[in-house]
CSV table of N, CA and C in Angstrom, one decimal:
chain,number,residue,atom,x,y,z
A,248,UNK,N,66.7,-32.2,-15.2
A,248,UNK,CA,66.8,-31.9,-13.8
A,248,UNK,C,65.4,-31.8,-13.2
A,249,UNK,N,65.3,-32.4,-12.0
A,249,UNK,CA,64.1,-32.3,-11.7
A,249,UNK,C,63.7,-31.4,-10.0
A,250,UNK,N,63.0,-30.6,-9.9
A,250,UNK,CA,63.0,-29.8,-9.0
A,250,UNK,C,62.0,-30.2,-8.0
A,251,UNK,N,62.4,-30.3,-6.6
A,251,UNK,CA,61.3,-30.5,-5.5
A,251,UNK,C,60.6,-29.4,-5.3
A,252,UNK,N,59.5,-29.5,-4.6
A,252,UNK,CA,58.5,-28.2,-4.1
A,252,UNK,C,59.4,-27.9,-2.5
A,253,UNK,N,60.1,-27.4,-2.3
A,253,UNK,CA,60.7,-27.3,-0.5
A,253,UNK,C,60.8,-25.7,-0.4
A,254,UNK,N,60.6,-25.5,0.3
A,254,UNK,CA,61.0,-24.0,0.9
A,254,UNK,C,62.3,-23.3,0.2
A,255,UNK,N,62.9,-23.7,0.3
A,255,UNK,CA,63.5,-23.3,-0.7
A,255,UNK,C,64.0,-23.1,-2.2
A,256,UNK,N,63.4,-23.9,-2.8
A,256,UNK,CA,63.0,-23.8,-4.3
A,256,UNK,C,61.8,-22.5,-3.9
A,257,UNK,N,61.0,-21.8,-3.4
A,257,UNK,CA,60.5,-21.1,-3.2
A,257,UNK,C,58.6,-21.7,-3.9
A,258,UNK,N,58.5,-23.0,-4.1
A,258,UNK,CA,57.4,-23.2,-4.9
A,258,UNK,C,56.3,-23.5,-3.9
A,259,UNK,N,56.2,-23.5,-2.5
A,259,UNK,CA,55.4,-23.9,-1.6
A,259,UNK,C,54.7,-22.5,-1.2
A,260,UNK,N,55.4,-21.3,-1.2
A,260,UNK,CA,55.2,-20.3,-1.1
A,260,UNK,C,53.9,-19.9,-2.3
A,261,UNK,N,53.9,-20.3,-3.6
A,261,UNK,CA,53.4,-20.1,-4.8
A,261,UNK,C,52.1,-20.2,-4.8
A,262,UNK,N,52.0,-21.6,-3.9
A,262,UNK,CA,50.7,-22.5,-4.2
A,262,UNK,C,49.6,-21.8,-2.7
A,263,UNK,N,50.3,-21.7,-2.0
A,263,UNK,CA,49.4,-20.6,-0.9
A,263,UNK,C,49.4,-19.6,-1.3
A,264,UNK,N,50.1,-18.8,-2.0
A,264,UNK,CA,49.2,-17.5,-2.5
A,264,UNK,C,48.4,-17.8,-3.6
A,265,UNK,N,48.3,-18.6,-4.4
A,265,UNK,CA,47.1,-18.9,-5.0
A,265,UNK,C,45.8,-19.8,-4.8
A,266,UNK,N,45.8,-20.6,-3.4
A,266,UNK,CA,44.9,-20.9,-2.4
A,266,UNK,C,44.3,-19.9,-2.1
A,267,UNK,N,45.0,-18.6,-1.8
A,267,UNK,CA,44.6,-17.8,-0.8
A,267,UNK,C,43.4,-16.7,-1.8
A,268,UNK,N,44.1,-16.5,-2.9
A,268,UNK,CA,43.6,-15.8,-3.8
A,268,UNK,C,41.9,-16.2,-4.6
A,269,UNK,N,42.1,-17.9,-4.2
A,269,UNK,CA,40.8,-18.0,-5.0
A,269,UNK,C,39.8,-18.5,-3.8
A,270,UNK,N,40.6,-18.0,-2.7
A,270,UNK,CA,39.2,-18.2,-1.7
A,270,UNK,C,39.1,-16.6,-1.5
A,271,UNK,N,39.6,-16.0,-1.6
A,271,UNK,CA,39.4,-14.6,-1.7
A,271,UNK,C,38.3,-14.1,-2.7
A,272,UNK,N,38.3,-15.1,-3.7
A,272,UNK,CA,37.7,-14.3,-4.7
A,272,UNK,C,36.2,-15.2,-4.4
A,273,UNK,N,36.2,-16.7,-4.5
A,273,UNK,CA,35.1,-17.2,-4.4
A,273,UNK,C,34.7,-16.4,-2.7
A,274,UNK,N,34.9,-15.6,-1.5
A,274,UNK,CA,34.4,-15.1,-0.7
A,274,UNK,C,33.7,-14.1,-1.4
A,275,UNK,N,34.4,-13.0,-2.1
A,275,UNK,CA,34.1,-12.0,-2.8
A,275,UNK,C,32.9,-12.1,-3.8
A,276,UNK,N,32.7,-12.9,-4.7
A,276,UNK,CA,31.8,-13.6,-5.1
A,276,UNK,C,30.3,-14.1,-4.4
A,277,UNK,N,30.4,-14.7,-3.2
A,277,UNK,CA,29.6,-14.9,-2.6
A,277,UNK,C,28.4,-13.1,-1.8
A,278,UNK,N,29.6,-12.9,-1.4
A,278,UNK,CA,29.1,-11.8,-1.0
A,278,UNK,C,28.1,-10.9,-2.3
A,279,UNK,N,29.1,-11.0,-3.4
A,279,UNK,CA,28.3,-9.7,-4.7
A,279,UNK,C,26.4,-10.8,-5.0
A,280,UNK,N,26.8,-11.9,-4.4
A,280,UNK,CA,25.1,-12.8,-5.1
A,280,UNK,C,24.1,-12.4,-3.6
A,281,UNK,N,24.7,-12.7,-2.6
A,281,UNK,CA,24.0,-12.1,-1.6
A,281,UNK,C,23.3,-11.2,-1.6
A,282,UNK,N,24.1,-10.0,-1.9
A,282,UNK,CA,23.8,-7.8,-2.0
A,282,UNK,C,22.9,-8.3,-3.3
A,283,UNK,N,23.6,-8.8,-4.0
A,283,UNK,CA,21.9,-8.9,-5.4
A,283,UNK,C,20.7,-9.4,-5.2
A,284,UNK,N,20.8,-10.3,-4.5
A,284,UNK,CA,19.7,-10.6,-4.0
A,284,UNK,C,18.5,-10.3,-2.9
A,285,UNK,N,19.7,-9.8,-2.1
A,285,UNK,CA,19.0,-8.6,-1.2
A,285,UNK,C,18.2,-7.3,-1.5
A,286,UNK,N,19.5,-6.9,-3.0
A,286,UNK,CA,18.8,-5.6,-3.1
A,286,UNK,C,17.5,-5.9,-4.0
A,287,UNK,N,17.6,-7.1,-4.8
A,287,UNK,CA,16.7,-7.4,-5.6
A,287,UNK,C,15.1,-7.4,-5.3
A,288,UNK,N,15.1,-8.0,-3.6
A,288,UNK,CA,14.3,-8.4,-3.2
A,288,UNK,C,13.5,-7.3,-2.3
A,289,UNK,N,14.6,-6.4,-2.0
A,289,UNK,CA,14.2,-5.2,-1.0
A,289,UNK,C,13.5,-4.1,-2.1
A,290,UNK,N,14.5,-3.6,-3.1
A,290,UNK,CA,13.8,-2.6,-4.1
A,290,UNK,C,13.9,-2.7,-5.5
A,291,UNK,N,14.2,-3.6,-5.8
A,291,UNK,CA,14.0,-3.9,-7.5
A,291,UNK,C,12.6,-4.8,-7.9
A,292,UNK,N,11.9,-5.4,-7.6
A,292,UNK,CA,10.8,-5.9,-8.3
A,292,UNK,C,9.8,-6.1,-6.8
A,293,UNK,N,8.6,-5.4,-8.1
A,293,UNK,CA,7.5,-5.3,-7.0
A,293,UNK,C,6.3,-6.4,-7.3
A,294,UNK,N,5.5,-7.0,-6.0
A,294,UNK,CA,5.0,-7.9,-7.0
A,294,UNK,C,4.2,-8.4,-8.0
A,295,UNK,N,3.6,-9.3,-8.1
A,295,UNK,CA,2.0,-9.0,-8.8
A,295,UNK,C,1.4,-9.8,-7.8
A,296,UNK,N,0.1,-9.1,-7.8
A,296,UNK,CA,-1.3,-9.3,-7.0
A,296,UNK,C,-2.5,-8.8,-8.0
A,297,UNK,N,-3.5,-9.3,-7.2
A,297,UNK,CA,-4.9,-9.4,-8.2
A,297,UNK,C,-4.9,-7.8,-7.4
A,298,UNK,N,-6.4,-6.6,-7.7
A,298,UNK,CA,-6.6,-5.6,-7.9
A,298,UNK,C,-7.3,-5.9,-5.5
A,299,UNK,N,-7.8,-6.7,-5.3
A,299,UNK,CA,-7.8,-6.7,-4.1
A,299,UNK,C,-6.8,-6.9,-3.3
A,300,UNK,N,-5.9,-7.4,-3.8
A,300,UNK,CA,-4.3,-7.7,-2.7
A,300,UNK,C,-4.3,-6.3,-2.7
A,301,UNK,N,-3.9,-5.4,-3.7
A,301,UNK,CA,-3.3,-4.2,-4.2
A,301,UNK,C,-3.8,-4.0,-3.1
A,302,UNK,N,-5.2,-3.5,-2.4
A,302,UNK,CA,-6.1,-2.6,-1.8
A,302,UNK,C,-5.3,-2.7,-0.5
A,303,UNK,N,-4.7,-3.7,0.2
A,303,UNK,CA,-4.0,-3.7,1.6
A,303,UNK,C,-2.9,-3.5,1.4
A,304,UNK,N,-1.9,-2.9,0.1
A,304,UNK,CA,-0.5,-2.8,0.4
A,304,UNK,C,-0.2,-1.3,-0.1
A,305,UNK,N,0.8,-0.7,0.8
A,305,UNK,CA,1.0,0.5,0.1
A,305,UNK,C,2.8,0.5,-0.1
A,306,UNK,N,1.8,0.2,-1.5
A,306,UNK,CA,3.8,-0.6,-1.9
A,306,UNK,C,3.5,-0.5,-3.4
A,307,UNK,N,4.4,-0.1,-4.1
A,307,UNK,CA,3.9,-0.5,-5.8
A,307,UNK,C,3.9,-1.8,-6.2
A,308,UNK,N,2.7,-2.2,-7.0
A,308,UNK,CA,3.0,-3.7,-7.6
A,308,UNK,C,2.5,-3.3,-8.5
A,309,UNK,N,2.4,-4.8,-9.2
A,309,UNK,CA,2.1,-5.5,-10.6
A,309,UNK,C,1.0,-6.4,-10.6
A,310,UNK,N,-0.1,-5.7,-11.8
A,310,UNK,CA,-1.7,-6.1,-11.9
A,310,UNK,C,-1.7,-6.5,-13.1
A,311,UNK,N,-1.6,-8.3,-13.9
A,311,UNK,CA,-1.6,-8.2,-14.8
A,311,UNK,C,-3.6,-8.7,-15.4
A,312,UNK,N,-3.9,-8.3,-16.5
A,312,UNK,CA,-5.3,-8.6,-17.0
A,312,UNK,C,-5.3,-7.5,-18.1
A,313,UNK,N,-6.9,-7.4,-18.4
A,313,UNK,CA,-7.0,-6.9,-19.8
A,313,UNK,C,-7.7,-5.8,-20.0
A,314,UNK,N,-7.8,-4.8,-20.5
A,314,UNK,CA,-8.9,-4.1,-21.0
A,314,UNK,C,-10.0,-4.4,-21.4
A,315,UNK,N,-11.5,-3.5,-20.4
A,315,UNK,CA,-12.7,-4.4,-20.4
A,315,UNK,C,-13.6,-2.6,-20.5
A,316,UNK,N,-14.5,-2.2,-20.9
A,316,UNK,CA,-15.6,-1.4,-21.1
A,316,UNK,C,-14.6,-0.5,-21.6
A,317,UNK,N,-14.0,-0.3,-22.7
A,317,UNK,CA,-13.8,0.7,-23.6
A,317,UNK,C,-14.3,1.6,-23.8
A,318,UNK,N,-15.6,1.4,-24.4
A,318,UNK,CA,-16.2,2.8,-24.8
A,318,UNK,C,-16.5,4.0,-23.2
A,319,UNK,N,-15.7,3.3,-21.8
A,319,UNK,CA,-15.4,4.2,-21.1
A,319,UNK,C,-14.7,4.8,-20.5
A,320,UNK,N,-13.4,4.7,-21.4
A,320,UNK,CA,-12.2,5.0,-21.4
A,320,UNK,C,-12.3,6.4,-21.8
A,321,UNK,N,-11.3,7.6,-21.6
A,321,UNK,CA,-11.5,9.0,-21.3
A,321,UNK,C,-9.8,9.4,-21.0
A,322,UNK,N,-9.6,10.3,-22.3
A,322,UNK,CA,-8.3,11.0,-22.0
A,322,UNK,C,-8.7,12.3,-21.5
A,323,UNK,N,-8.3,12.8,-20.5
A,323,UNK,CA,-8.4,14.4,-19.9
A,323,UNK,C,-7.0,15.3,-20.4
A,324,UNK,N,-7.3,16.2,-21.7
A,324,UNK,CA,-6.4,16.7,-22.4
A,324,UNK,C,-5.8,17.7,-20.9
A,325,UNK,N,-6.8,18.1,-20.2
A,325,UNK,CA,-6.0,19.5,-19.6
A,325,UNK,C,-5.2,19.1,-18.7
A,326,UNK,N,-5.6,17.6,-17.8
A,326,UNK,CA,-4.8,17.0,-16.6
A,326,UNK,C,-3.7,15.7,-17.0
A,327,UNK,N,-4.2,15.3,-18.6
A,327,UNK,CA,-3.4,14.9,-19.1
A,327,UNK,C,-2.7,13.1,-18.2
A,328,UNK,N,-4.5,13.3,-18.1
A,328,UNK,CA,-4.9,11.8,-17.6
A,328,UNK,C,-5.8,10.8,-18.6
A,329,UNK,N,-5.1,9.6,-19.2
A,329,UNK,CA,-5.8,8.4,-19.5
A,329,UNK,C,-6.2,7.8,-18.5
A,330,UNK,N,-7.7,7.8,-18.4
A,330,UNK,CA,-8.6,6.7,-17.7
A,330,UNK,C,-9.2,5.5,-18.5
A,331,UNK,N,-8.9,4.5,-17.9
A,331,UNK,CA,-9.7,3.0,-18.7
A,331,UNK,C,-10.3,2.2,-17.4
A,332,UNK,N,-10.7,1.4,-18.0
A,332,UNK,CA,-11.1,-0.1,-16.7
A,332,UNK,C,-10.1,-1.6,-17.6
A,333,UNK,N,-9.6,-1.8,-16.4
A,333,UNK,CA,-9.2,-3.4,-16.2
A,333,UNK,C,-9.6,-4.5,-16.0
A,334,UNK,N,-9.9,-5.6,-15.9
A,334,UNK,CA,-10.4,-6.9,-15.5
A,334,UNK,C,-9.1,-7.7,-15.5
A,335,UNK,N,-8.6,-7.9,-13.9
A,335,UNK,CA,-7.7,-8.8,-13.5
A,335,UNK,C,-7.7,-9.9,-13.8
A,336,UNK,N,-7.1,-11.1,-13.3
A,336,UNK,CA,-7.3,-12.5,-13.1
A,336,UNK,C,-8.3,-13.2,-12.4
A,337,UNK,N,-8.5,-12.3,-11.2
A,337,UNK,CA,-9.6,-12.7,-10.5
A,337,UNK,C,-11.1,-12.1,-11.1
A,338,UNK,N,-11.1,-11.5,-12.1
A,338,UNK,CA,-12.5,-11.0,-12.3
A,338,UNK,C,-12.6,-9.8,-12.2
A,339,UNK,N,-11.8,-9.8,-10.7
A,339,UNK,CA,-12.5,-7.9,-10.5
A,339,UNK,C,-12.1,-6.9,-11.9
A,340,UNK,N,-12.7,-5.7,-11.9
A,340,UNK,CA,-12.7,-4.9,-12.5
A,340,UNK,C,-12.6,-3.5,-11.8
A,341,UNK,N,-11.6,-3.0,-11.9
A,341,UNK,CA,-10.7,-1.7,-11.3
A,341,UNK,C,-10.8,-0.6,-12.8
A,342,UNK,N,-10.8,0.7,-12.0
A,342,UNK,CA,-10.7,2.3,-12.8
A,342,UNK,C,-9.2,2.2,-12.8
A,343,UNK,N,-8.5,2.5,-14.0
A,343,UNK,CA,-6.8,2.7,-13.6
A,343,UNK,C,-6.7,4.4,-14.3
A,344,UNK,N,-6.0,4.7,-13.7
A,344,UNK,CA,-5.2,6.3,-13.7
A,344,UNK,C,-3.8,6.1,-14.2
A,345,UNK,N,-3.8,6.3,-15.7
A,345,UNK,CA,-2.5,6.5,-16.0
A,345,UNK,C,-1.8,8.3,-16.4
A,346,UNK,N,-1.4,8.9,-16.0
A,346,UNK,CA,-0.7,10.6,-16.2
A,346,UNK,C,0.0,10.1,-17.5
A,347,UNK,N,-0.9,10.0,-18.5
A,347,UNK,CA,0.1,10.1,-19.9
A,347,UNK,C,-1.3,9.6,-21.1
A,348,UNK,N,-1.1,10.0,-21.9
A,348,UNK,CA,-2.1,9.8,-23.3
A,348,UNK,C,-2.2,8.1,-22.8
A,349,UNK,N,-3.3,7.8,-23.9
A,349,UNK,CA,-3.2,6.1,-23.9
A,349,UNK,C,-2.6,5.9,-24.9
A,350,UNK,N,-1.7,4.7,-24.0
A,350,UNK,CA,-0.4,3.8,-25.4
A,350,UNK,C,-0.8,3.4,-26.3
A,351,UNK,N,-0.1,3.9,-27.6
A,351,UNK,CA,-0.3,3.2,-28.9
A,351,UNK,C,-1.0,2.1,-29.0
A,352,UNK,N,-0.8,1.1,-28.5
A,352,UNK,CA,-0.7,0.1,-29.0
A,352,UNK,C,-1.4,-0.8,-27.7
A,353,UNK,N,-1.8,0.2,-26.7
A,353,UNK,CA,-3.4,-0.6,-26.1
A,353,UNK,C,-3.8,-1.4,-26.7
A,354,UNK,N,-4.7,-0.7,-28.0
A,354,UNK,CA,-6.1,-1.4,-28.1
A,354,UNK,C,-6.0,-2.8,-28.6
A,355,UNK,N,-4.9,-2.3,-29.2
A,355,UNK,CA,-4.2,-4.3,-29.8
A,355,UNK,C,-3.4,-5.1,-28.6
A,356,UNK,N,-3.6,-5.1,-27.4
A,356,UNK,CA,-2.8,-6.1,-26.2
A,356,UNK,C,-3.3,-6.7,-26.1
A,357,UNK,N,-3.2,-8.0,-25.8
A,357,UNK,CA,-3.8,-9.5,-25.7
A,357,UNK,C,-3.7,-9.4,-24.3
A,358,UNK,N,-2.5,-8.7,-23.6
A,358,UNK,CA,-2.8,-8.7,-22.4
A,358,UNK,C,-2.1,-7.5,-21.6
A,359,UNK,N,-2.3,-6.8,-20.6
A,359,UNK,CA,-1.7,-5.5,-20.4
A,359,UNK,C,-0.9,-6.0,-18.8
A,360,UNK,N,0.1,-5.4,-18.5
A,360,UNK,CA,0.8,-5.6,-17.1
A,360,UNK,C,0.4,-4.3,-16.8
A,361,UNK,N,0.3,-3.7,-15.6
A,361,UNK,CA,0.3,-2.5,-15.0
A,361,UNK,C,1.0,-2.2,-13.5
A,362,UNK,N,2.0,-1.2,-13.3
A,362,UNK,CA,2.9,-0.9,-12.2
A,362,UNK,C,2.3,0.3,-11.6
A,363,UNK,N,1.9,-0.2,-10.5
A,363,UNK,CA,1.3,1.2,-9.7
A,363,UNK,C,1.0,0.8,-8.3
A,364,UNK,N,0.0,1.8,-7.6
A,364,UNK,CA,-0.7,1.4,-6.6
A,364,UNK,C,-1.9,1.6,-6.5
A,365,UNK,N,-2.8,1.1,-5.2
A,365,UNK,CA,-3.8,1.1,-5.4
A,365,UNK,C,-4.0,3.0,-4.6
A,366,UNK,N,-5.0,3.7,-5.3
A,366,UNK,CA,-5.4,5.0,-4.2
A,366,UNK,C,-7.1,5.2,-3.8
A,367,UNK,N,-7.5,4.7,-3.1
A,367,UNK,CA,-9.2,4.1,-2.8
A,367,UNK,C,-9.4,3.6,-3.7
A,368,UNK,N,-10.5,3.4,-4.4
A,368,UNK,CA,-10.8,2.2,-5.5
A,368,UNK,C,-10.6,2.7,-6.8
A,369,UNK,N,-9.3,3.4,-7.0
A,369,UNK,CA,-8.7,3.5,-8.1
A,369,UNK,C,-7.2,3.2,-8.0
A,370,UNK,N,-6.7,2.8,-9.3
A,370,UNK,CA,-5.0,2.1,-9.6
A,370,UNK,C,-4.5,3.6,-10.0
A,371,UNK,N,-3.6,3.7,-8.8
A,371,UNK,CA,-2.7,4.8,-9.8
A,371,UNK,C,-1.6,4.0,-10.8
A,372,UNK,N,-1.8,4.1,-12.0
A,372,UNK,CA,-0.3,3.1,-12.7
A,372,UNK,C,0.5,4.3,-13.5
A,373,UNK,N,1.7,3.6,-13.0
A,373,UNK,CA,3.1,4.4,-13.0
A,373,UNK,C,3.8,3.9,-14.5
A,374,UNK,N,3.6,2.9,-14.9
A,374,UNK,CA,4.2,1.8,-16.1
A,374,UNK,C,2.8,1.1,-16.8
A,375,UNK,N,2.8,1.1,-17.8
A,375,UNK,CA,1.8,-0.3,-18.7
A,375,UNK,C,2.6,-0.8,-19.2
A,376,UNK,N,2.7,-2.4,-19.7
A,376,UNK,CA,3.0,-3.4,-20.7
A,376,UNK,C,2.3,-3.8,-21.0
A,377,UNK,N,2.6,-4.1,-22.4
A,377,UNK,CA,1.5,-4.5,-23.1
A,377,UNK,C,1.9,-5.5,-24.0
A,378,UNK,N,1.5,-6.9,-24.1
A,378,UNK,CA,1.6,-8.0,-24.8
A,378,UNK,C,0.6,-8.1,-25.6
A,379,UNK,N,1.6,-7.2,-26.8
A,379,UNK,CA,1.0,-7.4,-28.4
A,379,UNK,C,1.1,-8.4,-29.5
A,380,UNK,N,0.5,-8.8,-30.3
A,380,UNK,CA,0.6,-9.4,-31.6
A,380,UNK,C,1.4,-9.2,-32.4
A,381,UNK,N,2.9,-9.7,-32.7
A,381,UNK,CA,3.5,-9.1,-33.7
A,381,UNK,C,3.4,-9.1,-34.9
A,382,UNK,N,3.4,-7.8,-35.7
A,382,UNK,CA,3.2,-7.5,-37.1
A,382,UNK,C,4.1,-8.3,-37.9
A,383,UNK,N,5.5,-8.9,-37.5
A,383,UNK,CA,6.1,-9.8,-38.4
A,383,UNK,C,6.2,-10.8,-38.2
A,384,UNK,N,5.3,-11.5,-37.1
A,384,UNK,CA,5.7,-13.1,-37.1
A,384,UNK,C,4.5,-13.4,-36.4
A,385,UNK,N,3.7,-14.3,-37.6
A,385,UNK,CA,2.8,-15.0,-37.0
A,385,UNK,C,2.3,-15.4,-35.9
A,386,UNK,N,1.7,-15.2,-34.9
A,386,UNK,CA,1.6,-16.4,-33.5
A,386,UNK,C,2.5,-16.0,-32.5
A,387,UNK,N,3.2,-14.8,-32.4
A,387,UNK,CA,4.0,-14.4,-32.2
A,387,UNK,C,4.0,-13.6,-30.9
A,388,UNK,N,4.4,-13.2,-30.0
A,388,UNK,CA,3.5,-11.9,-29.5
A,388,UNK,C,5.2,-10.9,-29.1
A,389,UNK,N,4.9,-9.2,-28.7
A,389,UNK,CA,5.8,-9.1,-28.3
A,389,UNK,C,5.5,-7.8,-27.3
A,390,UNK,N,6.1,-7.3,-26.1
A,390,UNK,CA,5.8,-6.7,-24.7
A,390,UNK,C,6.6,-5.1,-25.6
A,391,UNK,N,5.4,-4.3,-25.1
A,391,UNK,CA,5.8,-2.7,-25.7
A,391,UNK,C,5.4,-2.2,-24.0
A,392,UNK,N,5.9,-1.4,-23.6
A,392,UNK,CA,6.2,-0.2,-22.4
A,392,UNK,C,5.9,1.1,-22.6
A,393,UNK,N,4.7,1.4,-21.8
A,393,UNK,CA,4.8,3.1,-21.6
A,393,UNK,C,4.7,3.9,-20.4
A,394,UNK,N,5.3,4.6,-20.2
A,394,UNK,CA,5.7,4.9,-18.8
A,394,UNK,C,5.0,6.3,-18.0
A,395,UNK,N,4.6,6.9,-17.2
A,395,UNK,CA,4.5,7.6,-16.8
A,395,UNK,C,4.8,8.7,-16.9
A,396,UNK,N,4.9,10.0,-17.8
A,396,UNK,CA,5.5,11.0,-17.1
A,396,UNK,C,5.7,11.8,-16.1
């Protein structure tokens, strides 16, 4: 027996609520990539700039470069401040202010990220990463985090 789609077989009815349903959801959908994106853009990632951009924004970003004059780097046990110097991409060379010991695994970073701001011609940094050499795989490298207390 073979059945028509008519109003009354009830199958016309069927296929509009499942039209209705998957534009509902692809609306739904659109909206959830929008708010991510928005909120992505408003307060989830700050950007990177060289150590002069920093100096005009008062906004936290991201300063990636390397550790440069070592031997004048300086932990302050009582205020429980690591101080070092950086050399950005562009050259410059900034004092950074980190509120925490210096990370393990500094002195071996091929290259360090830093999250902070600028406060007169010092980095306050809130976050380091650090792109290290990994101990088990040759040629390897891998990103360690230390955070601010």
């Amino acid at each position: 027996m073979v059945t028509e789609n008519t109003p009354e077989s009830g199958q016309t009815g069927m296929k509009s609520v499942n039209i209705g349903l998957l534009v509902g959801i692809a609306v739904a959908a659109m909206v959830g990539v929008i708010a991510l994106a928005t909120w992505g853009s408003i307060g989830g990632a700050s950007p990177y700039v060289t150590f002069n951009e920093a100096k005009g924004l008062q906004e936290s970003v991201h300063v990636v470069g390397q550790w440069v004059n070592r031997d004048q780097s300086h932990y302050d046990v009582n205020q429980d401040i690591f101080t070092f110097y950086m050399k950005d991409s562009s050259n410059t060379v900034t004092q950074i202010r980190f509120h925490d010991p210096q990370p393990p695994n500094l002195a071996t970073a091929e290259q360090i990220v830093i999250e902070g701001q600028m406060e007169g011609e010092v980095f306050e940094a809130d976050r380091i990463l650090m792109k290290c050499p990994s101990k088990y795989n040759d040629g390897e490298f891998t990103m360690e985090e230390a955070e601010a207390s």
